[in-house]
Amino acid sequence: MHVHNFLKTTASLLVIAALSASGCATPNSSAPVAGAAPAAEAAPTVAEAQAYIDNAERELTELNLVGAHTSWVYNTDINSDTEWLNQRQDAITTEALVRLASGAARFQHLDLPPDLARKVNLLRLSLVLPAPQREGAADELSAITTRMQSIYSTSKIDYQGRQVPLDDLEEMMGVERNPARLQEIWTKWHDIAAPMHDDYAHMVEIANQGARDLGFADVGQMWLSNYDMPPEQMEAEVERLWTQLRPLYTQLHCYVRARLNQRYGDAVVPLDQPIRADLLGNMWAQTWGTLYDQVAPPRSGPSYDLTRLLQQQHYDPVRMLRTGERFYTSLGLDALPQTFWERSLIERPRDRDVNCHASAWDIDEKDDIRVKMCIHIDADNFQTVHHELGHNYYQRAYQNLPSLFRNGANDGFHEAIGDFIALNTTPEYLAEIGVIRRNQIPPASADTGLLLNMALDKIAFLPFAYSVDRWRWDVFAGRITPAQYNDAWWQIRLRYQGVRPPAARPAGAFDPGAKYHVAANVPYLRYFLSYVLQFQFYRAACQQAHWSGPLHRCTIYGNREVGANFNRMLEMGASHPWPDALEAFTGSRRLDASAMAEYFQPLSAWLEQQTRGQRCGWQGEDS
């Protein structure tokens, strides 16, 4: 993608084996049919549970294979036929997963061996949007979700006499500085989501009924049950982590607002109000990295323009990917298979609509791994490539586990792995691979600029990431009704982010749907968690490498000892509760934002000086 936007490099639903599937297999007749209704009077046994899970995993393997191929074809050639195929396969998968999850519920209270108990629970939680077990429900749900995704993926806006797709709009949002033009681009893109409103409300009704059929209060509670702890405890954990990190965000918000005020004046950016979302260099105001040229500290020391260097050195999409691959092989991991290079989509085709949202794919749960992204030669895509390949290397590491364990320890792990590697793309790393010369490495006096640049992505993102699922948890719980969807969206964005739309939004607007992960129903908490986890991984790796300099200058490029430790965690997949996997690499069993705070500590001290005497915060903010 064209902006400093790590979260948009998600592997989406397709990273997750049980969620990316569409298709059906014939169960082995010698084992109990997965999902078949058992005799009412028969008490379940451990042996029956084992046979059920064995059979379910065989079926899931086939479901995943058919579904991944179908989804790939749809996402790389969006038309009425592939949309129909994807919708049909999606319905088949949903029906199968509802059946499998419902059947697994019969065994959840048995005293089972730990591995088997974990598989039963994972199977119960294998759906993002469960359909009720009534005829036609899965087809109806699939039709709605496919329709919303197609609106998002194929929409263009009319701008200055031409039809402009989203990936071009994102680039424009990062470079345009005229507030009237930014408002026009922002408004027209957000308006494309209005037709999703009624579909979304109907989807919530259907999926909530499916969640209740599986024993959950609603879909939001089902999502929160995926973290090896009670949902209310997980919700409290997220609030605890945000409370740790909020002071740094408030400092950053205060500083950026003051610099934007210097550019645009009080009429556009009042110093005591939330910031207009369209002025923050990103379509969703989720990362602010493209504003760096406007907010950079004076006399930050010599630096370099990575985008310019990559273009001067004639990087192309393949070379970008080869460079990312070399980072992983330098840690002792295997090179990517030849099929990766033959089957990935890495440039936008001219002859068809595609979904350019960057994602990593595991087609056969073995060696057919791919990326789908329209690669541009710039600094953002350089990091995105390192991130996406993290998904692929994670997928490959756990490929020999049983089907239900072929996943990340939790969904935040999958996102954190790639971002952890991307944190290592430091000036030292760029010099090591020859992108910059040793004498171009910025001195310590330039660290404030480097850290600010990072914070505009990493710190600015945190409240947005929290807001997306905060809104959805309330929607699924009925605390936000369809009539309140858009107003509540902006109330939450105001509370956590201190941003507002550029103008009053019209009745019927559905601005949440202008974000891919809402239109495509991808849970978003994973990204918030990944930002905490990636810094925990990074600090642990740098400690293992005996790094003695500032944390933000560390790179583990070429360190095979760290690579071996890293791969051992990857190989665990979802076979253990996530605290076990976290402990295996970091030595800690608890999510801890202190690594992130340590990374940005020099910046925090500088921001405190810059904002001294200013009125920070915004109207409507929590006290």
Coordinates of C-alpha atoms in Angstrom, one line a residue, residues 5-8 223-224 227 238-239 241-242 245 249 282 284-288 411-412 415 419 456-473 489 492-499 515 517-518 522-532 534 596:
N5 CA 0.0 1.5 7.2
F6 CA 1.1 -1.8 8.7
L7 CA -2.3 -2.9 9.6
K8 CA -3.4 -3.1 6.0
W223 CA -14.7 -13.1 19.2
L224 CA -13.5 -12.3 22.7
Y227 CA -8.0 -15.6 23.8
V238 CA -7.2 -4.5 26.3
E239 CA -8.3 -1.5 28.4
L241 CA -2.9 -2.0 27.8
W242 CA -4.6 1.1 26.3
L245 CA -0.1 3.6 26.2
Y249 CA -0.7 9.0 22.3
N282 CA -4.5 8.5 5.7
W284 CA -9.0 6.4 8.0
A285 CA -6.7 8.5 10.1
Q286 CA -5.3 5.2 11.4
T287 CA -1.6 6.0 10.8
W288 CA -0.1 9.4 10.2
D411 CA -4.8 -13.8 15.9
G412 CA -2.5 -11.0 17.3
E415 CA 0.1 -9.9 12.7
D419 CA 5.6 -6.4 12.2
L456 CA 3.2 8.4 13.6
D457 CA 2.5 4.9 12.5
K458 CA 2.7 2.8 15.6
I459 CA 1.4 5.0 18.4
A460 CA -1.2 6.8 16.2
F461 CA -2.7 3.5 15.2
L462 CA -3.4 2.2 18.7
P463 CA -6.7 4.0 19.5
F464 CA -8.0 3.4 16.0
A465 CA -7.4 -0.3 16.4
Y466 CA -9.2 -0.3 19.7
S467 CA -12.1 1.8 18.3
V468 CA -13.0 -0.6 15.4
D469 CA -13.8 -3.6 17.6
R470 CA -15.0 -1.4 20.5
W471 CA -17.7 -0.3 18.1
R472 CA -18.5 -3.8 16.8
W473 CA -18.6 -5.3 20.3
W489 CA -18.8 5.3 15.3
I492 CA -16.0 6.2 19.8
R493 CA -13.5 7.6 17.4
L494 CA -13.7 10.9 19.3
R495 CA -13.4 9.3 22.7
Y496 CA -10.3 7.3 21.9
Q497 CA -8.6 9.0 18.9
G498 CA -9.6 12.6 19.2
V499 CA -10.6 12.8 15.5
K515 CA -12.9 0.4 6.2
H517 CA -12.0 -4.9 7.9
V518 CA -15.6 -3.9 8.6
V522 CA -12.2 -9.3 9.9
P523 CA -11.9 -9.0 13.7
Y524 CA -9.6 -6.0 14.5
L525 CA -8.5 -6.6 18.0
R526 CA -5.7 -8.7 16.5
Y527 CA -4.0 -5.6 15.3
F528 CA -4.1 -3.8 18.6
L529 CA -2.6 -6.9 20.3
S530 CA 0.0 -7.3 17.5
Y531 CA 1.3 -3.8 18.2
V532 CA 2.0 -4.7 21.8
Q534 CA 5.7 -7.1 18.2
M596 CA 6.8 -0.3 23.4

